XYZ file of C-alpha atoms in Angstrom:
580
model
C 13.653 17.578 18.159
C 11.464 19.492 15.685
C 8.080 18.907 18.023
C 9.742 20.051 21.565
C 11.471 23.675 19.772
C 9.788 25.810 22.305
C 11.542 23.774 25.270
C 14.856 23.489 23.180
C 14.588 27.141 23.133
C 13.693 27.637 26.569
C 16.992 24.935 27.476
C 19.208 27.709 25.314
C 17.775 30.516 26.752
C 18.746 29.228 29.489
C 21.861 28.452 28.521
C 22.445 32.245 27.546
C 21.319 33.216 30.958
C 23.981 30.349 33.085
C 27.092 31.828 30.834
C 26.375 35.455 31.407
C 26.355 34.679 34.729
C 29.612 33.164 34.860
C 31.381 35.828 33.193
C 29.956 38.365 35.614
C 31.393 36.564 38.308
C 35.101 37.875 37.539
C 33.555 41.434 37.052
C 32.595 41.406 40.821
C 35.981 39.985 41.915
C 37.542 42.942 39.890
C 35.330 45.705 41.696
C 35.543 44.161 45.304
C 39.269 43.701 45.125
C 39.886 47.546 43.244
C 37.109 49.230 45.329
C 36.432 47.502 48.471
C 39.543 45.533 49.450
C 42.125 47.850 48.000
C 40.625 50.887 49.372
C 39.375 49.506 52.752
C 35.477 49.928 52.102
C 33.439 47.594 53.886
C 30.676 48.628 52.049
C 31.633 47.655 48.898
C 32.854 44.450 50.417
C 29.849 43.510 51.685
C 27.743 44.817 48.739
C 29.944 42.898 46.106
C 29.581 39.768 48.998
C 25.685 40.121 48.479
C 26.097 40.722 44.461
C 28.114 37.052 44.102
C 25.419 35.229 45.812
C 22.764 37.003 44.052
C 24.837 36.094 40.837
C 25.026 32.228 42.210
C 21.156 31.955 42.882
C 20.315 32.879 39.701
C 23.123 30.971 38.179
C 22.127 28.115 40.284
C 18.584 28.694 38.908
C 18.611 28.684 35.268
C 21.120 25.909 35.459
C 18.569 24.078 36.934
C 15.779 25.365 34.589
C 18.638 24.770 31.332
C 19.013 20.602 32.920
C 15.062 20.262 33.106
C 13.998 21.727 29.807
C 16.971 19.685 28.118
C 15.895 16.554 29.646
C 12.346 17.111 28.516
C 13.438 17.894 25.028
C 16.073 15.118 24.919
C 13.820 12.249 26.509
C 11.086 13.625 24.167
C 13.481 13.262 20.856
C 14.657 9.337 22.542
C 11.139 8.840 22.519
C 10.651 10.025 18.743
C 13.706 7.725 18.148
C 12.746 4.946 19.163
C 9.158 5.027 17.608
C 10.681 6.244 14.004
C 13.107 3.110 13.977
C 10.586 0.524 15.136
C 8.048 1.831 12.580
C 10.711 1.336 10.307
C 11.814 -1.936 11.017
C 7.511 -2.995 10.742
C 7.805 -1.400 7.431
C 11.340 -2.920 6.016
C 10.489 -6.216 3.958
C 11.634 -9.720 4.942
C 14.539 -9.099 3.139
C 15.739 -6.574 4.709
C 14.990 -9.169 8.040
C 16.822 -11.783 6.527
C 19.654 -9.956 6.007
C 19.763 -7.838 9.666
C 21.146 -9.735 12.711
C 18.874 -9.225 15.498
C 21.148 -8.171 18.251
C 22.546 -5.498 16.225
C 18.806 -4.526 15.683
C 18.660 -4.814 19.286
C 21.327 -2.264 20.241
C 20.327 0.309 17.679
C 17.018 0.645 19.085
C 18.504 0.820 22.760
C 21.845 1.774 23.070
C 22.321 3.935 20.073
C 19.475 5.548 20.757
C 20.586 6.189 24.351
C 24.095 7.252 23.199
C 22.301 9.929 20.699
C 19.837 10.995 23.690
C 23.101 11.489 25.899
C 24.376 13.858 23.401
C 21.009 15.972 22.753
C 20.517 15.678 26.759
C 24.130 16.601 28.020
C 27.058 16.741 25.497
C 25.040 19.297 23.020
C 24.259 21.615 25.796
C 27.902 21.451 27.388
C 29.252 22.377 24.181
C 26.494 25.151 23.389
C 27.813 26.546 26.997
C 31.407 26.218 26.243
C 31.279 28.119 23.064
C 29.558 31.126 24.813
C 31.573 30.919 27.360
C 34.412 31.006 24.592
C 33.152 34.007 22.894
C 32.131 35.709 25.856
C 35.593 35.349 27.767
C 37.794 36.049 24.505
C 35.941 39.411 24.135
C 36.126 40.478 27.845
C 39.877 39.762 27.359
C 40.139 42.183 25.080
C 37.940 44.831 26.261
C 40.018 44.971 29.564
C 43.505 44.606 28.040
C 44.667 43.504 24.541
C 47.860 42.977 25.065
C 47.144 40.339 28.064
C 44.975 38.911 25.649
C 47.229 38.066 23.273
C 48.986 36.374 25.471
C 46.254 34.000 27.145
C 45.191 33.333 23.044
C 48.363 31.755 22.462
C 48.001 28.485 23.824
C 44.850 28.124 21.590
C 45.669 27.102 18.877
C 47.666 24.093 20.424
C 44.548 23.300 22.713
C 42.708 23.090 19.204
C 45.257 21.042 17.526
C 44.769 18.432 20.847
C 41.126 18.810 20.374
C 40.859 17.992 16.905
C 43.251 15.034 16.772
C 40.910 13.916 19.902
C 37.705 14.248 18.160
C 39.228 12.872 14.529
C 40.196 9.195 15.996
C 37.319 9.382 18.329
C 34.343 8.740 15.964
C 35.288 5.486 14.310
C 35.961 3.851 17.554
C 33.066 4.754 19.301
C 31.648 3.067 15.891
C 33.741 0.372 16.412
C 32.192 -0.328 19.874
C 28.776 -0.025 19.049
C 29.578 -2.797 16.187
C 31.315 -5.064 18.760
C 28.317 -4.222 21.468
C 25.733 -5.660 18.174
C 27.651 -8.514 18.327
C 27.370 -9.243 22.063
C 24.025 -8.954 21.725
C 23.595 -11.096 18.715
C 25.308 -13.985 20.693
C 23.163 -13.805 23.772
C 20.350 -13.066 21.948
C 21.112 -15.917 19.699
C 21.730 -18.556 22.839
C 18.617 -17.052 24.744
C 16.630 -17.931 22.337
C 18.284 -21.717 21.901
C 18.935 -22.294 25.049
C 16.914 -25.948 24.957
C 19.151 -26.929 21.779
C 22.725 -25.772 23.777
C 21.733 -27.492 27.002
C 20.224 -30.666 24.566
C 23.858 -31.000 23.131
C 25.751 -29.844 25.676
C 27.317 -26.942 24.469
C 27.187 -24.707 27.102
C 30.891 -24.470 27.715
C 31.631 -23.477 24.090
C 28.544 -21.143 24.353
C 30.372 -19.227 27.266
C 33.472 -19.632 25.269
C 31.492 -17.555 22.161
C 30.450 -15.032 24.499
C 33.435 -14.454 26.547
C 35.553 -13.563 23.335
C 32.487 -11.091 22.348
C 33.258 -9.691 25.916
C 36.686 -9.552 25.796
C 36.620 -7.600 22.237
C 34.264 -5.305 23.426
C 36.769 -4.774 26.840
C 39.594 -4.583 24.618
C 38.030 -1.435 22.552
C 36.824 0.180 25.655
C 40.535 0.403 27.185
C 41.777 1.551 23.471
C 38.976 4.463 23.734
C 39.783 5.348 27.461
C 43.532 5.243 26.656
C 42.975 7.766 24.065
C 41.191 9.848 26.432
C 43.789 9.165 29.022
C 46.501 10.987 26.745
C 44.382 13.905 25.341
C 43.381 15.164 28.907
C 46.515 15.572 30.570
C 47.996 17.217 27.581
C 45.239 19.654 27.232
C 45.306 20.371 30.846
C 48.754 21.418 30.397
C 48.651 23.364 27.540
C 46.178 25.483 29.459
C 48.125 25.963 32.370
C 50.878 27.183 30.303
C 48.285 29.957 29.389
C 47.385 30.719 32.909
C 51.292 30.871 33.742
C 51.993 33.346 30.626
C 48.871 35.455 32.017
C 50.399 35.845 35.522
C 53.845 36.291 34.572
C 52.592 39.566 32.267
C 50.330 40.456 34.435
C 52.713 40.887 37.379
C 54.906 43.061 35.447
C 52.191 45.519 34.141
C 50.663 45.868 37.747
C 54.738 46.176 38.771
C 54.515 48.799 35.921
C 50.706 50.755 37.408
C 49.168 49.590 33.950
C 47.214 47.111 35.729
C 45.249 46.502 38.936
C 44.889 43.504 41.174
C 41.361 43.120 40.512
C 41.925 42.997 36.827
C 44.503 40.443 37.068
C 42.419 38.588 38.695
C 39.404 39.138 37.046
C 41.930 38.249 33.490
C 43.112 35.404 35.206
C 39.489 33.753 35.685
C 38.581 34.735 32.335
C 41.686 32.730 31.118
C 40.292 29.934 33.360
C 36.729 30.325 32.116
C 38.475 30.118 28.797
C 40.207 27.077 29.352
C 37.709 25.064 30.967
C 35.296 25.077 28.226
C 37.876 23.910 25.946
C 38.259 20.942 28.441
C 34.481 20.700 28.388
C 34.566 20.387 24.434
C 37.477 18.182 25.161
C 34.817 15.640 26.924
C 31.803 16.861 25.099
C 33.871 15.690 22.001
C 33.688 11.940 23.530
C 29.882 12.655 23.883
C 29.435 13.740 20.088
C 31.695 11.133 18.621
C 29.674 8.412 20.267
C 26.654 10.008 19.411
C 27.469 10.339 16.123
C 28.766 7.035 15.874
C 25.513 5.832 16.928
C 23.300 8.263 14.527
C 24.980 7.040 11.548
C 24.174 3.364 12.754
C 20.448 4.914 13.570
C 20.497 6.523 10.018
C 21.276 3.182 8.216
C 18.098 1.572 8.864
C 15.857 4.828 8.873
C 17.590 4.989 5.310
C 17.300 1.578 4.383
C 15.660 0.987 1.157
C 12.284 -1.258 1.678
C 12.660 -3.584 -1.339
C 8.935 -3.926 -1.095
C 8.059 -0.573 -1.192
C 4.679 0.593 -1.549
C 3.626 1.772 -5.088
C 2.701 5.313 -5.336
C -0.681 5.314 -6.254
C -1.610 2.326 -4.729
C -5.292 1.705 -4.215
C -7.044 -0.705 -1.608
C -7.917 -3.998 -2.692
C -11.281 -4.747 -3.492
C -12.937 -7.848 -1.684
C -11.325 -11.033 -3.098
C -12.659 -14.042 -4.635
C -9.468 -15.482 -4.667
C -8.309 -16.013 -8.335
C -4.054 -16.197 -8.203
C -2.388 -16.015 -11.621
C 1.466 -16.598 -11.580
C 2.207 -15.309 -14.726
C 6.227 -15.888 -16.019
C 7.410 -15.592 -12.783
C 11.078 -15.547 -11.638
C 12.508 -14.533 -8.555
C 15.678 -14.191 -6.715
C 16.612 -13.431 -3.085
C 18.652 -9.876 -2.999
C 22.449 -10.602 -3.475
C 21.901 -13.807 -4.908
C 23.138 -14.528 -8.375
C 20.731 -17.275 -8.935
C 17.134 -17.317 -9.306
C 15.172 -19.385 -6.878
C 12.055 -19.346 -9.145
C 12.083 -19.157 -13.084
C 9.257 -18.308 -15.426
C 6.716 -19.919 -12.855
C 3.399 -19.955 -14.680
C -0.099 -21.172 -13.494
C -3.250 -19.850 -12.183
C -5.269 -21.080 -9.123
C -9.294 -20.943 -9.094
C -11.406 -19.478 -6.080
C -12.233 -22.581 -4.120
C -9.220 -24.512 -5.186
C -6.550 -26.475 -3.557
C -3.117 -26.631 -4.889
C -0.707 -28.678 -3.148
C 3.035 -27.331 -3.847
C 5.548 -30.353 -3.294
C 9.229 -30.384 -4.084
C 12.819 -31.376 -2.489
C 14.365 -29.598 -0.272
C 15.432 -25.880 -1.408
C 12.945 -26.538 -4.542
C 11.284 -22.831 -3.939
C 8.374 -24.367 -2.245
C 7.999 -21.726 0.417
C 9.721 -18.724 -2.070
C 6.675 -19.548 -4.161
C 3.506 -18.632 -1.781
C 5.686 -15.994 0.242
C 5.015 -13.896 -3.651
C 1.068 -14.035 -2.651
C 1.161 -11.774 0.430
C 4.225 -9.710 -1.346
C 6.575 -10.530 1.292
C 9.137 -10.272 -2.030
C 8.586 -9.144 -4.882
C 9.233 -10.848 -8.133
C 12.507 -10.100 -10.613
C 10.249 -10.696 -13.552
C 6.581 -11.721 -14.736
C 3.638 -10.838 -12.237
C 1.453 -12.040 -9.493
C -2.517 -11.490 -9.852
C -4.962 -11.864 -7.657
C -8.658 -11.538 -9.227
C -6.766 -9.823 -12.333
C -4.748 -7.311 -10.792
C -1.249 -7.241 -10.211
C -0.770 -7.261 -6.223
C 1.844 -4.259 -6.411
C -0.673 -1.947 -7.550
C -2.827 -2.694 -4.109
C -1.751 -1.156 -1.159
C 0.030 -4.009 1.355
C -2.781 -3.602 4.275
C -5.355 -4.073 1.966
C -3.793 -7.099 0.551
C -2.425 -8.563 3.626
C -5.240 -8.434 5.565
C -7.451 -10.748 2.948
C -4.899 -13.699 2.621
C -4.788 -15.793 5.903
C -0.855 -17.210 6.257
C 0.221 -20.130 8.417
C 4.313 -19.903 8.394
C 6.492 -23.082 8.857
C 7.771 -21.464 12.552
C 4.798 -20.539 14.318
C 5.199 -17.711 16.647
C 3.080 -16.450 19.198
C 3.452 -13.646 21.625
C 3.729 -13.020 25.176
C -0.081 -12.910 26.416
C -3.087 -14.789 26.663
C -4.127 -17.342 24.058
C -7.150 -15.572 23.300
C -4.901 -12.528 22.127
C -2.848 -14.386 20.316
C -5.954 -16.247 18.415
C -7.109 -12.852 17.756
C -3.978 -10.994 16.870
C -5.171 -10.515 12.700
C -8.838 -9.388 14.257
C -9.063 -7.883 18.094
C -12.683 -6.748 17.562
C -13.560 -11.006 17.176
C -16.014 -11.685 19.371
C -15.511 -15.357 21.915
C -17.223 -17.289 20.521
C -16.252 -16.658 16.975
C -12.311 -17.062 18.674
C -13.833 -20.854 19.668
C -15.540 -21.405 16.305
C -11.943 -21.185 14.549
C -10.123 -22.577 17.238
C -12.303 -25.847 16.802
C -11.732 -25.662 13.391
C -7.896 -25.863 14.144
C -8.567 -28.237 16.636
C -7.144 -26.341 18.863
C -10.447 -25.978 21.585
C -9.681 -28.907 23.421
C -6.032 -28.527 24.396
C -6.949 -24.765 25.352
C -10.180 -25.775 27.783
C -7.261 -28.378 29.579
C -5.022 -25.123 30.136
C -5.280 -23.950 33.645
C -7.113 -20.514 32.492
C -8.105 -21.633 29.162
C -8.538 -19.227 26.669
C -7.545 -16.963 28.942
C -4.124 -18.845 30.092
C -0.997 -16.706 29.946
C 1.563 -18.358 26.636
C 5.258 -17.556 27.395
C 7.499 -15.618 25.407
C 7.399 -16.974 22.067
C 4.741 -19.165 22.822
C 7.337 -21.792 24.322
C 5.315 -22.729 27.128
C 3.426 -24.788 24.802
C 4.171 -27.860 22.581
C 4.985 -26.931 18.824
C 1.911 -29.277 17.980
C -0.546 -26.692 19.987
C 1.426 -23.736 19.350
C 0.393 -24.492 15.003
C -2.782 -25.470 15.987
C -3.214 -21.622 17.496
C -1.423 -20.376 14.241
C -4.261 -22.006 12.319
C -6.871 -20.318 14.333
C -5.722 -17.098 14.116
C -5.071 -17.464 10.094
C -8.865 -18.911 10.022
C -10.286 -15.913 12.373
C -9.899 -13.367 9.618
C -11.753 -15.150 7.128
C -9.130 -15.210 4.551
C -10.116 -15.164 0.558
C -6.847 -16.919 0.147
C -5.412 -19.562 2.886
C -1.648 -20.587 2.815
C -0.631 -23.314 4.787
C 3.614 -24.026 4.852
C 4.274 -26.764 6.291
C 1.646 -26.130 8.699
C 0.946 -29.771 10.255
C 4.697 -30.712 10.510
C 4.500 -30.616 14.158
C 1.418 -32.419 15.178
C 1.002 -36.201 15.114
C -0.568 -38.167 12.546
C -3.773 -38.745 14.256
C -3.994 -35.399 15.074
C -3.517 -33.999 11.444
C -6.467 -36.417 10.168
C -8.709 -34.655 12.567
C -7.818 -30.831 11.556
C -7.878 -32.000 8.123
C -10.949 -33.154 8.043
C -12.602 -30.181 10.202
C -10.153 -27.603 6.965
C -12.019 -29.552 4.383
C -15.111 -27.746 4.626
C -13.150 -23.949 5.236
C -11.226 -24.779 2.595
C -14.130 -25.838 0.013
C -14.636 -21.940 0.297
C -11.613 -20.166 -0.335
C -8.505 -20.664 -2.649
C -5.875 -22.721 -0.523
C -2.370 -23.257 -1.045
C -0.530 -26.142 0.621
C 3.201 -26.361 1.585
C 3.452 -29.911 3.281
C 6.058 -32.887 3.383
C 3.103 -35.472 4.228
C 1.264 -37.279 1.358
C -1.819 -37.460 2.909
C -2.210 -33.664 3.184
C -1.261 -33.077 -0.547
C -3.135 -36.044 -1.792
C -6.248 -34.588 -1.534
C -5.658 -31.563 -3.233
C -7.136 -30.490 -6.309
C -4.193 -29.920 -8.160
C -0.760 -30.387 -6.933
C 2.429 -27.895 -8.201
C 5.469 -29.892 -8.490
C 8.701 -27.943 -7.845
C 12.317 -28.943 -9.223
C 15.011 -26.672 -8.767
C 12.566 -23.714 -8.924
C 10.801 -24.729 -11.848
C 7.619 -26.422 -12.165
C 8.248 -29.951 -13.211
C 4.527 -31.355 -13.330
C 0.723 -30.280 -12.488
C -1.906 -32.749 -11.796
C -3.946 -34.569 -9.091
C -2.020 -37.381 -7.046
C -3.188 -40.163 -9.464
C -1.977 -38.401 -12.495
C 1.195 -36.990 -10.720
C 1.846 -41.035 -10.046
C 1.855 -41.863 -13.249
C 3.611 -39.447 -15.198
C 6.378 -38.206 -13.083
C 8.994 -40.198 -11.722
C 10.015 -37.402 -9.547
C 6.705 -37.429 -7.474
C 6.222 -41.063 -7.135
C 9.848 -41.241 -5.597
C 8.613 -38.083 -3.130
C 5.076 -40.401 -3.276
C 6.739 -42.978 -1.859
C 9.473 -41.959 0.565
C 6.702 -39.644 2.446
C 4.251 -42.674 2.137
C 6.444 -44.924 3.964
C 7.083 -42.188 6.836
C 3.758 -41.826 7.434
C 3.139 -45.323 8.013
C 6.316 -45.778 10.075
C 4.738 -42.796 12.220
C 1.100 -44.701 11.996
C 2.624 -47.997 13.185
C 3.801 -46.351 16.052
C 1.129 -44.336 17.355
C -1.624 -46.352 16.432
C -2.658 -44.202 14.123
C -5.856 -44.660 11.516
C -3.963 -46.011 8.370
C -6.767 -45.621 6.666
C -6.768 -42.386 6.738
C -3.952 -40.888 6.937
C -2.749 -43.522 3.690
């Protein structure tokens, strides 16, 4: 709340202004009773009639003041919230993502943030109020009569005793509900977003199943919370009504005695009230700040999250790349694993070069060229790109020279165009069209019913996963990359298909150093050099020919891929040729 003090003040201030108020009400109630009611003056009657809705007006009016400047400083601090964890989560590395389930990402961002906001907004100001209105009564007490005062305080400490044990075993269920809310949302989120492969296997009754028990865990917590409130509230409300009873009792018998007047027993008597409703009010602030604070630890525990690819102090901006990579005795290991899923990786890649990378399943194909970019970093050995090490650049610089084409292409809601453009929004049209024909993409986007300027679906699901890589590859071509890496990047589009966008990459890649992640021969087979992975070690280097005859692991890849590919020829009419 640091940038909206002033109004924070102004909501306090305010605050000040609302309690003083209320404790001058029982003043007035004290004078009419003892000076106008008692003694028959109409005057005073009316005067003190006039002075109470003076006092209401302006009570009425700060109040109002106190709920607007709160809910400008509280909406202001959601809003600083919300933009500190997102920034966060941009900045957290892909471990960090790997590890983080998305619907509990989900309800941090939203709900937590909302629950903390409710606090800052209502809860924080209730309690500010109730512990002037604490203060204030307790000394009013005594200034009119200590004795009577006495009396009211003793009921305190039990009221605090109820209070505490309320607040104590409120905190870690409100955390408890925000976990179990995370977990709702991870299961919609999860069958939202896979809806075509539940509906394809018809799984939508143990999909309902999944989230019904979600929802029925979260119900159950709620009715533990509320049944906790239920007990506190009635047994706070009678501990304070044993105070007001004690109060009335003594009272009688000093005005019995002429030590005390009416209008002071009265006025006591609302005091004792004043007194014990804001304890009630902490009573249900303390719901307010449990939750909140449930939900600011949860907030806390990704703003303090640990980046394992942090930024190196110091770092300077890459200089323009030729596009030189040196893995030099490189191992790596995901965080928490005991294994390593590279070790002592060494090679070096030329500008202009193509390296295929082949390997089983789970060989570290992917782990390999995910080190370029520093989406991990490496447990040993370094990565260099014209000579330097790539943690000594700062990640912008880096990022923004090595065009990436991932295995799952995503796009975002919005026009193709955008989405073509999303690495470089200042590319002009036709430059957009000059790497979209490259990708061999233009043709499929001119049939769209707005063409370049059609609106893709969430996700890009709207289109086919052939067209949807097809846009990937434009948008990795658009920014010009020193260094290209392609994963897997043709998996989804048909054999004829990936003959044509190889043939229009030959010539891109010819000028920049390209790395290759792909299952079909005929993509890898013209590669300069081809990296082959076993069990996260490199088993062999050489061209296709020399790979044939000199490892027995690639020929049996060689040839399980090559008779795929001619399966998938045979049936789509495909150019054997070449493709084979």
């Amino acid at each position: 709340m640091r940038r909206y003090r002033v109004t924070a003040a102004l909501a306090v201030l305010a605050v000040l202004l609302s309690s003083a108020a209320d404790l001058a009400v029982p003043q007035v109630l004290r004078w009419v009773i003892d000076s106008g009611i008692k003694a028959a003056s109409g005057s005073v009657i009316l005067r003190g009639a006039l002075l109470l809705v003076a006092v209401a007006v302006a009570g009425g009016f700060v109040e109002f003041l106190q709920d607007y400047w709160t809910a400008v400083a509280s909406h202001g601090a959601a809003y600083e919230m919300r933009n500190s964890i997102f920034a966060k989560l941009q900045e957290l590395s892909f471990a960090y993502h790997d590890r983080a389930e998305t619907g509990q990402l989900i309800t941090r961002v939203t709900s937590d943030v909302e629950q903390v906001r409710d606090f800052v907004g209502g809860g924080l100001v209730q309690a500010v109020s109730a512990a002037l209105l604490i203060v204030g009564s307790v000394a009013l007490l005594f200034a009119m009569d200590w004795r009577l005062a006495l009396v009211s305080l003793s009921v305190v400490p039990a009221t605090l005793l109820v209070l505490w044990r309320f607040i104590a075993g409120l905190g870690p269920m409100f955390r408890r509900t925000q976990e179990i809310l995370g977990r709702l949302n991870s299961v919609l989120q999860e069958n939202i977003a896979g809806i075509r492969v539940v509906k394809a296997f018809a799984r939508e009754p143990y999909e309902s199943q999944r989230y019904e028990q979600a929802n029925v865990d979260l119900l159950r917590q709620g009715l533990i919370v509320r049944r906790m409130v239920a007990n506190a509230f009635p047994l706070q409300t009678f501990v304070g009504s044993l105070g007001v009873v004690a109060v009335t009792w003594f009272g009688a018998a000093l005005i019995v005695r002429d030590e005390l007047t009416v209008g002071a027993l009265v006025a006591f008597t609302s005091y004792v009230m004043l007194l014990t409703g804001p304890l009630m009010t902490l009573g249900i602030s303390a719901q307010s700040i449990a939750r909140s604070g449930a939900s600011a630890v949860r907030l806390f525990e990704v703003l303090d999250a640990e980046n394992d690819v942090a930024e190196k102090p110091g770092a300077v901006p890459a200089q323009p790349l030729t596009g030189r990579v040196v893995f030099d005795d490189v191992s790596f290991r995901y965080p928490g694993d005991m294994r390593d899923t590279l070790s002592h990786v060494s090679f070096s890649a030329e500008p202009g070069e193509t390296i295929a990378v082949v390997g089983a399943t789970g060989s570290g194909k992917t782990s390999l060229v995910n080190l370029i970019p520093r989406f991990y970093d490496v447990a040993s050995g370094r990565v260099l790109l014209d000579g330097v090490d790539i943690r000594d650049v700062t990640l912008d610089s880096l990022r923004r020279q090595i065009g990436i084409v991932m295995q799952d292409s995503v796009l975002f809601t919005g026009k193709v165009r955008d989405n073509i453009a999303y690495g470089r929004t200042g590319a002009t049209d036709a430059e957009i069209q000059a790497a979209a024909t490259a990708a061999q993409a233009d043709r499929f986007i001119h049939s769209l019913p707005d063409g370049y300027d059609t609106l893709v679906g969430e996700r890009g699901l709207t289109l086919s996963g052939g067209q949807r890589q097809r846009i990937a590859i434009a948008r990795a071509l658009l920014i010009d990359p020193r260094v290209l890496i392609m994963d897997d990047s043709t998996s989804s589009v048909d054999a004829e298909t990936e003959a044509a966008l190889r043939a229009g990459l030959l010539a891109l890649m010819g000028t920049r150093t390209t790395f290759v992640v792909a299952q079909r021969l005929s993509t890898v087979r013209r590669a300069d050099r081809i990296l082959l992975l076993d069990d996260g070690r490199i088993s062999a280097v050489g061209s296709h020919s020399e790979l044939l005859e000199t490892s027995n692991l690639y020929a049996e890849i060689a040839e399980s891929q090559l008779v795929r590919e001619e399966a998938a020829d045979a049936a789509s009419g495909g150019e054997d040729g070449e493709v084979a």
